[in-house]
XYZ file of C-alpha atoms in Angstrom:
675
model
C 0.000 0.000 0.000
C 1.556 3.320 -1.085
C 1.648 6.466 1.043
C -1.456 8.049 -0.531
C -3.533 4.940 0.119
C -2.287 4.717 3.697
C -3.279 8.336 4.318
C -6.712 7.817 2.752
C -7.263 4.678 4.833
C -6.178 6.579 7.951
C -8.637 9.422 7.424
C -11.481 7.077 6.420
C -10.921 5.244 9.715
C -10.856 8.595 11.517
C -14.199 9.695 10.062
C -15.760 6.316 10.868
C -14.714 6.903 14.467
C -16.198 10.406 14.363
C -19.527 8.948 13.211
C -19.470 6.665 16.251
C -18.590 9.663 18.413
C -21.561 11.660 17.105
C -23.870 8.704 17.746
C -22.683 8.422 21.352
C -22.988 12.192 21.830
C -26.552 12.010 20.551
C -27.369 9.403 23.212
C -25.944 11.666 25.948
C -27.404 15.006 24.833
C -30.649 14.011 23.073
C -31.702 10.695 24.571
C -30.699 11.604 28.155
C -28.815 8.351 28.736
C -26.809 9.143 31.861
C -26.099 5.703 33.354
C -22.664 4.353 34.258
C -22.707 1.866 31.376
C -23.006 4.734 28.909
C -20.068 6.540 30.536
C -17.917 3.386 30.339
C -18.904 2.856 26.710
C -17.978 6.421 25.797
C -14.717 6.183 27.773
C -13.751 2.997 25.898
C -14.532 4.694 22.569
C -12.388 7.751 23.441
C -9.537 5.471 24.521
C -9.712 3.482 21.258
C -9.981 6.687 19.213
C -6.938 8.302 20.851
C -4.696 5.254 21.217
C -5.643 3.118 18.208
C -3.182 4.821 15.844
C -0.223 5.043 18.179
C 1.489 2.111 16.467
C 1.183 3.794 13.050
C 4.554 5.520 12.656
C 3.293 7.574 9.685
C 1.051 9.706 11.941
C 1.815 11.338 15.299
C -0.313 9.931 18.118
C -1.452 13.445 19.069
C -3.295 13.673 15.729
C -6.229 11.493 16.862
C -6.720 13.504 20.073
C -6.723 16.744 18.091
C -9.376 15.451 15.677
C -11.559 14.253 18.556
C -11.211 17.564 20.409
C -12.097 19.483 17.243
C -15.068 17.210 16.605
C -16.397 17.713 20.159
C -15.993 21.488 19.846
C -17.919 21.553 16.542
C -20.674 19.368 17.988
C -21.090 21.615 21.038
C -21.042 24.779 18.892
C -23.859 23.495 16.681
C -26.001 22.602 19.716
C -25.330 25.930 21.406
C -26.098 27.918 18.279
C -29.520 26.244 18.162
C -30.075 27.017 21.849
C -29.038 30.634 21.251
C -31.629 30.962 18.454
C -34.300 29.613 20.796
C -33.286 32.160 23.437
C -33.559 35.060 20.981
C -37.289 34.368 20.576
C -38.044 34.895 24.292
C -39.680 38.286 24.796
C -40.826 38.225 28.429
C -38.494 38.142 31.380
C -40.056 35.118 33.050
C -40.034 33.169 29.743
C -36.378 34.053 29.215
C -35.450 32.880 32.703
C -37.484 29.666 32.391
C -36.113 28.764 28.950
C -32.543 29.541 29.965
C -32.819 27.402 33.112
C -34.401 24.552 31.134
C -31.596 24.474 28.556
C -28.867 25.000 31.162
C -29.866 22.192 33.518
C -29.936 19.632 30.698
C -26.730 20.937 29.063
C -24.753 21.097 32.301
C -25.703 17.534 33.316
C -24.865 16.201 29.841
C -21.496 17.964 29.898
C -20.644 16.353 33.258
C -21.308 12.931 31.700
C -19.294 13.891 28.640
C -16.371 15.016 30.795
C -16.348 11.693 32.684
C -16.333 9.857 29.368
C -13.441 11.995 28.106
C -11.216 11.266 31.120
C -8.533 9.679 28.922
C -8.526 12.649 26.528
C -8.245 15.137 29.431
C -5.430 13.290 31.190
C -3.374 12.661 28.077
C -3.955 14.798 24.986
C -5.279 17.938 26.737
C -2.638 17.775 29.478
C 0.152 17.389 26.912
C -1.087 20.249 24.735
C -1.326 22.609 27.698
C 2.117 21.530 28.895
C 3.470 22.494 25.478
C 2.050 25.996 25.927
C -1.295 25.766 24.115
C -3.294 27.342 26.915
C -6.352 27.772 24.670
C -6.843 23.996 24.869
C -9.120 23.253 27.841
C -10.434 20.143 29.623
C -13.713 19.069 28.072
C -16.039 20.352 30.820
C -14.381 23.749 30.933
C -14.462 23.901 27.117
C -18.232 23.261 27.256
C -18.718 26.070 29.804
C -16.603 28.509 27.767
C -18.566 27.758 24.578
C -21.899 28.244 26.449
C -20.708 31.569 27.819
C -19.643 32.762 24.387
C -22.538 31.455 22.274
C -25.540 31.438 24.666
C -24.874 33.690 27.630
C -22.869 36.383 25.850
C -25.591 37.572 23.405
C -28.253 37.822 26.166
C -26.187 38.640 29.261
C -27.610 42.149 29.685
C -31.182 40.954 29.142
C -30.658 38.110 31.576
C -29.194 40.310 34.308
C -32.060 42.811 33.924
C -34.657 40.007 33.966
C -33.230 38.609 37.207
C -33.260 42.041 38.850
C -36.819 42.869 37.791
C -38.255 39.485 38.760
C -36.735 39.617 42.255
C -38.267 43.069 42.816
C -41.768 41.796 41.969
C -42.134 39.393 44.929
C -41.897 36.292 42.757
C -43.373 32.869 43.509
C -41.260 30.051 44.911
C -41.081 28.453 41.468
C -39.772 31.681 39.914
C -37.245 32.080 42.738
C -36.024 28.536 42.076
C -35.555 29.288 38.373
C -33.741 32.553 39.121
C -31.431 30.730 41.515
C -30.632 28.110 38.838
C -29.721 30.910 36.424
C -27.503 32.561 39.043
C -25.794 29.211 39.709
C -25.181 28.954 35.969
C -23.597 32.414 35.885
C -21.367 31.573 38.852
C -20.225 28.401 37.078
C -19.517 30.312 33.877
C -17.479 32.902 35.773
C -15.555 30.138 37.544
C -14.672 28.458 34.226
C -13.807 31.665 32.425
C -10.512 31.670 30.507
C -9.456 34.833 32.320
C -9.391 34.431 36.105
C -7.992 37.813 37.111
C -11.072 38.718 39.195
C -12.515 36.342 41.858
C -16.017 35.009 41.193
C -17.583 36.778 44.203
C -16.126 40.100 43.008
C -17.583 39.545 39.531
C -21.007 38.958 41.075
C -20.726 42.204 43.056
C -19.698 44.056 39.889
C -22.503 42.700 37.699
C -25.489 42.459 40.061
C -27.021 44.860 42.514
C -26.776 44.138 46.231
C -30.343 42.817 46.346
C -29.592 40.074 43.803
C -26.319 39.073 45.463
C -28.112 38.929 48.822
C -30.787 36.666 47.317
C -28.134 34.323 45.915
C -26.285 34.108 49.223
C -29.367 33.572 51.384
C -30.690 30.912 49.002
C -27.295 29.207 48.943
C -27.308 29.177 52.738
C -30.748 27.540 52.780
C -29.718 25.065 50.073
C -26.526 24.208 51.958
C -28.533 23.477 55.106
C -31.139 21.473 53.177
C -28.522 19.268 51.538
C -26.621 18.729 54.805
C -29.677 17.353 56.612
C -31.110 15.492 53.601
C -28.633 12.554 53.741
C -28.552 12.748 49.914
C -25.234 14.111 48.705
C -25.062 13.005 45.064
C -24.714 16.564 43.711
C -23.243 18.157 46.834
C -19.644 18.137 45.589
C -20.613 20.063 42.460
C -22.822 22.463 44.422
C -20.165 23.096 47.045
C -17.380 23.731 44.536
C -19.108 26.661 42.851
C -20.909 27.891 45.967
C -17.544 28.318 47.700
C -16.112 30.245 44.761
C -18.979 32.728 44.947
C -19.177 32.743 48.743
C -15.794 32.474 50.514
C -17.679 32.710 53.802
C -18.729 29.061 53.399
C -15.135 28.039 54.145
C -13.902 31.116 56.010
C -16.951 32.125 58.036
C -18.656 30.602 61.070
C -22.313 30.339 60.049
C -21.943 27.509 57.533
C -19.500 25.712 59.816
C -21.977 25.937 62.690
C -24.722 24.364 60.537
C -22.366 21.592 59.478
C -21.030 20.952 62.983
C -24.507 20.689 64.571
C -25.510 18.083 62.028
C -22.261 16.131 62.334
C -22.356 16.064 66.149
C -25.839 14.548 66.168
C -24.806 11.994 63.528
C -21.680 10.799 65.312
C -23.448 10.601 68.679
C -26.184 8.486 67.127
C -23.593 6.195 65.525
C -21.612 5.770 68.759
C -24.778 5.089 70.788
C -25.382 1.956 68.686
C -21.841 0.639 69.243
C -21.709 -2.370 71.570
C -18.234 -3.690 70.730
C -14.835 -2.287 69.810
C -15.415 -3.248 66.187
C -18.765 -1.425 66.191
C -17.169 1.636 67.763
C -14.381 1.823 65.180
C -16.881 1.262 62.372
C -19.088 4.053 63.736
C -16.255 6.602 63.866
C -14.530 5.704 60.604
C -17.814 5.168 58.785
C -18.662 8.709 59.798
C -15.205 10.027 58.759
C -15.436 8.432 55.323
C -19.143 9.032 54.767
C -20.569 10.293 51.476
C -20.866 13.747 53.030
C -17.198 13.783 54.083
C -16.096 12.612 50.624
C -18.177 15.323 48.974
C -16.281 17.932 51.034
C -12.885 16.378 50.299
C -11.596 19.359 48.279
C -12.446 21.843 51.055
C -9.895 21.191 53.788
C -11.477 23.618 56.262
C -14.793 21.755 56.129
C -13.080 18.356 56.308
C -11.282 19.610 59.426
C -14.702 20.042 61.061
C -15.421 16.341 60.476
C -12.106 15.437 62.131
C -12.754 17.841 65.007
C -16.201 16.358 65.674
C -14.725 12.834 65.684
C -11.931 13.885 68.011
C -14.339 15.596 70.405
C -16.621 12.554 70.421
C -13.804 10.097 71.175
C -12.183 12.225 73.864
C -15.392 13.285 75.580
C -14.962 12.892 79.334
C -18.456 11.809 80.424
C -18.750 8.676 78.265
C -20.198 5.407 79.541
C -17.420 3.528 77.765
C -13.710 4.196 77.666
C -12.739 4.333 73.959
C -9.085 3.532 74.657
C -10.017 0.393 76.593
C -12.483 -0.597 73.877
C -9.862 -0.208 71.134
C -7.189 -2.135 73.085
C -9.607 -4.968 73.866
C -10.664 -5.175 70.204
C -7.018 -5.221 69.074
C -6.364 -8.010 71.585
C -9.336 -9.943 70.243
C -7.994 -9.648 66.693
C -4.497 -10.721 67.685
C -5.716 -13.851 69.470
C -8.034 -15.180 66.758
C -7.027 -16.729 63.465
C -8.074 -14.318 60.696
C -10.408 -15.434 57.944
C -8.418 -13.398 55.413
C -5.009 -11.789 55.802
C -6.028 -8.763 53.727
C -9.150 -8.159 55.834
C -7.062 -8.575 58.985
C -4.447 -6.005 57.884
C -7.225 -3.607 56.851
C -8.706 -3.902 60.334
C -5.327 -3.125 61.908
C -5.090 -0.046 59.673
C -8.487 1.074 60.923
C -7.312 0.745 64.529
C -4.195 2.814 63.771
C -6.381 5.437 62.090
C -8.713 5.692 65.077
C -5.763 6.065 67.476
C -4.884 9.279 65.629
C -7.999 10.906 67.100
C -7.009 10.137 70.704
C -5.724 12.951 72.892
C -4.086 10.551 75.353
C -2.116 8.435 72.902
C 0.452 7.575 75.553
C -2.273 5.845 77.610
C -3.197 3.781 74.552
C 0.442 2.745 74.120
C 0.691 1.912 77.844
C -2.413 -0.292 77.801
C -1.608 -1.862 74.436
C 1.906 -2.687 75.633
C 0.480 -4.459 78.713
C -1.942 -6.427 76.533
C 0.869 -7.348 74.126
C 3.025 -8.540 77.022
C 0.164 -10.674 78.354
C -0.353 -12.254 74.918
C 3.337 -13.066 74.716
C 3.416 -14.642 78.177
C 0.207 -16.602 77.621
C 1.294 -17.483 74.053
C -2.073 -16.420 72.693
C -0.845 -14.254 69.784
C -1.808 -15.704 66.420
C 1.406 -14.487 64.812
C 4.467 -12.429 65.719
C 4.286 -11.077 62.167
C 0.851 -9.584 62.825
C 2.108 -8.034 66.060
C 4.978 -6.455 64.152
C 2.600 -5.246 61.427
C 0.448 -3.423 63.967
C 3.493 -1.709 65.444
C 4.691 -0.746 61.957
C 1.313 0.814 61.147
C 1.445 2.858 64.353
C 5.070 3.753 63.669
C 4.194 5.009 60.189
C 1.587 7.392 61.603
C 3.234 8.521 64.840
C 6.963 7.884 64.542
C 9.500 5.544 66.135
C 9.586 7.365 69.457
C 5.853 6.751 69.908
C 6.101 2.999 69.307
C 9.409 2.446 71.106
C 7.773 0.644 74.115
C 6.048 -1.774 71.735
C 9.242 -2.452 69.792
C 11.047 -3.080 73.056
C 8.322 -5.521 74.056
C 8.771 -7.499 70.828
C 12.525 -7.529 71.391
C 11.951 -8.894 74.903
C 10.056 -11.816 73.395
C 13.019 -12.687 71.209
C 15.354 -12.446 74.224
C 12.987 -14.688 76.179
C 13.188 -17.344 73.456
C 16.968 -17.169 73.572
C 16.803 -17.695 77.366
C 14.566 -20.721 76.862
C 17.007 -22.352 74.441
C 19.991 -21.578 76.660
C 18.198 -22.895 79.771
C 17.420 -26.130 77.959
C 21.101 -26.457 77.044
C 21.972 -25.670 80.690
C 19.774 -28.549 81.937
C 21.197 -30.952 79.351
C 24.774 -30.018 80.279
C 24.039 -30.797 83.955
C 22.083 -33.945 83.106
C 18.984 -32.640 84.949
C 15.669 -34.309 84.042
C 12.697 -32.307 85.351
C 10.068 -34.822 84.298
C 7.835 -32.128 82.846
C 7.946 -29.292 80.344
C 9.185 -26.057 81.923
C 9.333 -23.026 79.591
C 10.140 -19.827 81.507
C 9.530 -16.462 79.823
C 11.541 -13.427 80.828
C 9.928 -9.986 80.543
C 10.319 -6.617 82.189
C 7.121 -6.252 84.239
C 7.268 -2.583 85.235
C 3.799 -1.458 86.287
C 0.380 -2.564 85.140
C 0.864 -6.221 86.216
C 0.154 -7.151 89.842
C 1.842 -10.075 91.576
C 1.120 -12.065 94.704
C 3.208 -14.411 96.788
C 2.647 -18.120 97.368
C 4.728 -21.236 97.877
C 5.458 -23.024 94.639
C 4.551 -26.751 94.513
C 7.410 -29.126 95.282
C 7.293 -30.331 91.688
C 8.196 -26.777 90.478
C 10.740 -25.908 93.168
C 13.618 -27.753 91.508
C 12.860 -26.256 88.073
C 12.668 -22.728 89.464
C 15.823 -23.213 91.473
C 17.723 -24.424 88.406
C 16.499 -21.451 86.390
C 17.609 -19.008 89.110
C 21.095 -20.592 89.053
C 21.194 -20.402 85.261
C 20.066 -16.763 85.283
C 22.582 -15.819 87.978
C 25.374 -17.383 85.937
C 24.235 -15.527 82.831
C 24.085 -12.257 84.783
C 27.694 -12.684 85.870
C 28.736 -13.435 82.289
C 26.931 -10.319 80.992
C 28.540 -8.144 83.671
C 32.038 -9.321 82.716
C 31.590 -8.953 78.950
C 29.102 -6.122 78.512
C 29.256 -4.176 81.757
C 25.537 -4.761 82.360
C 23.818 -4.020 85.623
C 22.830 -7.040 87.689
C 19.259 -8.034 86.877
C 16.744 -9.261 89.412
C 14.428 -12.132 88.580
C 11.003 -12.792 90.065
C 8.428 -15.495 89.402
C 5.175 -13.755 88.427
C 2.407 -15.874 89.882
C -0.382 -13.769 88.353
C 0.626 -14.392 84.757
C 2.267 -17.815 85.009
C 0.276 -20.789 83.775
C 0.642 -24.363 82.675
C -0.987 -27.592 81.566
C -1.779 -30.482 83.904
C -3.152 -33.976 83.185
C -5.929 -35.297 85.459
C -6.771 -39.000 85.559
C -10.320 -39.424 86.849
C -12.554 -42.498 87.235
C -14.155 -42.215 83.821
C -11.848 -39.970 81.774
C -8.528 -38.208 81.369
C -8.524 -34.449 80.854
C -5.858 -31.950 79.920
C -6.371 -28.766 81.926
C -5.016 -25.307 81.158
C -4.576 -23.675 84.564
C -2.815 -20.845 86.316
C 0.192 -21.752 88.461
C -1.875 -21.263 91.637
C -4.646 -23.514 90.273
C -1.976 -26.090 89.399
C -0.640 -25.952 92.974
C -4.175 -26.440 94.318
C -4.761 -29.519 92.127
C -1.368 -31.010 93.006
C -2.409 -30.942 96.684
C -4.929 -33.677 95.857
C -2.042 -36.038 95.012
C -1.441 -36.087 98.768
C -4.929 -35.327 100.138
C -8.227 -36.921 99.163
C -10.065 -33.884 100.568
C -8.906 -30.691 102.267
C -10.383 -27.450 103.642
C -9.798 -24.052 102.054
C -8.051 -22.899 105.264
C -5.564 -25.785 105.078
C -5.012 -25.027 101.367
C -4.168 -21.409 102.168
C -1.742 -22.445 104.938
C -0.087 -25.121 102.799
C 0.354 -22.787 99.816
C 1.167 -19.678 101.865
C -1.413 -17.597 100.024
C -4.056 -15.062 101.076
C -7.578 -16.520 101.373
C -9.014 -13.905 98.992
C -6.471 -14.842 96.299
C -7.135 -18.549 96.841
C -10.903 -18.143 96.507
C -10.460 -16.343 93.161
C -8.419 -19.300 91.848
C -10.971 -21.843 93.151
C -13.990 -19.998 91.758
C -13.686 -21.247 88.186
C -12.880 -24.819 89.232
C -15.887 -24.804 91.548
C -18.233 -23.251 88.997
C -17.315 -25.894 86.405
C -17.915 -28.562 89.121
C -14.401 -29.933 88.800
C -14.014 -29.365 92.537
C -16.959 -30.190 94.796
C -17.669 -29.228 98.390
C -18.841 -31.374 101.277
C -19.390 -28.858 104.033
C -16.004 -27.216 104.552
C -14.097 -29.980 102.763
C -13.065 -29.714 99.115
C -12.347 -32.691 96.851
C -11.880 -33.474 93.161
C -15.029 -34.608 91.370
C -13.824 -38.014 90.180
C -17.028 -38.419 88.144
C -16.443 -35.162 86.233
C -17.189 -35.553 82.513
C -16.941 -33.250 79.541
C -17.017 -34.034 75.842
C -13.895 -31.859 75.433
C -10.667 -33.501 76.504
C -8.780 -30.181 76.773
C -10.323 -27.587 79.080
C -9.245 -24.055 79.895
C -9.731 -23.302 83.605
C -7.360 -20.350 83.593
C -9.279 -17.063 83.631
C -8.236 -14.947 80.636
C -6.443 -11.952 82.102
C -7.479 -9.546 79.373
C -11.161 -10.422 79.473
C -11.699 -10.664 83.201
C -9.207 -8.230 84.652
C -9.896 -4.670 83.625
C -6.943 -3.119 81.890
C -5.745 -0.715 84.508
C -3.402 2.184 84.063
C -0.823 2.877 86.729
C -1.330 6.632 87.055
C 1.866 6.971 89.072
C 3.945 5.285 86.396
C 2.308 7.298 83.627
C 2.886 10.528 85.509
C 6.572 9.685 85.872
C 6.798 8.944 82.148
C 5.026 12.168 81.286
C 7.299 14.094 83.640
C 10.373 12.819 81.827
C 8.850 13.620 78.423
C 7.845 17.101 79.640
C 11.288 17.857 81.103
C 12.988 16.837 77.861
C 10.589 18.984 75.812
C 11.169 22.077 77.979
C 14.964 21.783 77.726
C 14.776 21.047 73.991
C 12.544 24.069 73.265
C 14.661 26.462 75.330
C 17.840 25.159 73.713
C 16.364 25.859 70.288
C 14.930 29.318 71.071
C 17.590 30.466 73.582
C 15.088 32.662 75.471
C 11.290 32.633 75.816
C 8.647 34.380 77.858
C 6.579 32.266 80.262
C 3.476 32.270 78.022
C 5.503 31.498 74.891
C 7.159 28.523 76.567
C 3.806 27.130 77.759
C 2.390 27.340 74.218
C 5.495 25.796 72.645
C 5.473 22.837 75.058
C 1.757 22.270 74.484
C 2.188 22.259 70.686
C 5.097 19.825 70.841
C 3.406 17.310 73.130
C -0.249 17.540 72.081
C 0.067 14.548 69.745
C 1.166 12.301 72.633
C -1.127 13.580 75.400
C -2.905 16.783 76.399
C -0.488 18.659 78.671
C -2.245 20.857 81.227
C -0.833 24.310 81.936
C -0.464 23.550 85.665
C 1.530 20.382 84.877
C 3.868 22.269 82.531
C 4.453 24.912 85.217
C 4.985 22.188 87.843
C 7.696 20.523 85.740
C 9.294 23.872 84.950
C 9.547 24.694 88.658
C 10.915 21.207 89.338
C 13.676 21.723 86.774
C 14.605 25.064 88.291
C 14.645 23.599 91.823
C 16.866 20.759 90.674
C 19.260 23.428 89.538
C 19.450 22.237 85.941
C 22.545 24.212 84.866
C 21.272 24.978 81.350
C 18.071 26.837 82.424
C 17.658 30.053 84.363
C 15.046 32.758 84.947
C 15.532 36.153 83.359
C 13.712 39.291 82.173
C 11.322 41.613 84.017
C 9.941 40.021 87.189
C 11.732 36.786 86.239
C 8.913 35.885 83.826
C 11.215 34.669 81.067
C 13.521 31.669 80.763
C 16.920 31.384 79.138
C 18.995 28.458 77.955
C 22.586 29.122 78.943
């Protein structure tokens, strides 16, 4: 095929595509087909039109986009010229307004559909042309608005402005007011899409219309804004808000619109939270609210989106709540970490949601404190589904809040790895000494500073040897660490609250494997030597407080594994259960409320506060009292909410300690200097 034939074939193919384009445009503009299938069909056609000739090296790939753009422009011009002729025949003001509104509403909606269908053209051909300096090339929707302004609005702009003014002075009906408002919305949109943007839209309105007309537009917009907000139907809200804000900066900058929005949002979030019974429900309520259709519609207006975040933050941190959100979130995270997930993707998504909700908390350090305790308990009880999931959660928190925030959690994971090393080394220690314990003994070594209570009791004889051997092993390791790494001597303590084990019980009719706490194990081992025994004798034999003993017996008694004959307690030898493995150990997380050691937290906060004060003064050299208070608050507000009195208390404490780098200065000693 010679060059002339190739060119003819190319242009014949191009015109065939243009015929298809015109047919699709007819469906959008004349047949009012606005469904998603039509948009996808048009998008596919535009993609094929623009990209189908890329492989043909005889023609530049921009050629197809240029032909399509030109064809769309010609099609719109022909339609608009016909609309303009129809407008010229309108003699009366109300007819002019009604006809204009009728044509505009249909045209604007069709152009939105057209613009969605031309997404590929806008993002490729139009973007490239504008990048090369052809600023007269516009995205399809803006092109449509510019052509309307030039061909329809331009010839009748004076008549239209006069008609609006006269109709509003005649006490019009609600229907007429609605039509006038549609026309004013059209004018605002045309101004916003004008090629020349030297004058803001609201200034153009003030220049063109009298104060009465502008006042009508603003009051109606206010009413429309409020109506849409409370309607729970936000399909067109994004479009409405975009052009309303251009004409009325007070929507974003003022307080009246924000007050309307906030009142509605507060009632919505309170209603959502009230229905939340579990941690999952609570997180769904907050995040469902944050990512609602209304919030997405306001996505481009950061000031309004900030109101959504503020309402969520206020709701979560409200003081007089029946539930503690931090506790609820920690308990839900613990539930996730101890259950095998149905899907890994869904599990990771849920962890992301938890990390996102933590961002709203004022007292993030309390969350970390509680979460760290729960993590430690999972590690000791070996209830975590996966160390990888634990690490993923910490990574998600780290990504949002930084390494310093998640340092306690990272340290906790590192302690688990150290504990496993201890276990392996202890096993080697026993083998080297030829010690056979006769049972599985797997000690776990963790730093248990605060949050975990302990009680004293006498270990069963069966465990005494194992514990003694471990203490010898640990002492030897301590000495080795001190010689080689100059470590401080570590103390070791058996934590009776968190320790647990598995014991086998041979009864008359069955054998059961029981998961029990160490104290429960000691109680059951007593029955190897006693057929029946009183609670008082148990307490004396085990060296434990009666109240602590009763708590350990409660679950065994309730499940009828232990039975009472007066004051005597004995094992129910006729106990039966279809399950061979039974858990008699009360789950610490579910039954013991997660408590925060306020003293420990205060000490931690004091250290953080002291470091922040010194750091800020070192950076600024000298600050007034009020400036220092504000600076400390801003630096620490993402970890917890520092109170002014606490900041002043720590400042005085630093000065009393005689910290050499800080001193008072200035009039009446109301400033501070870093020396």
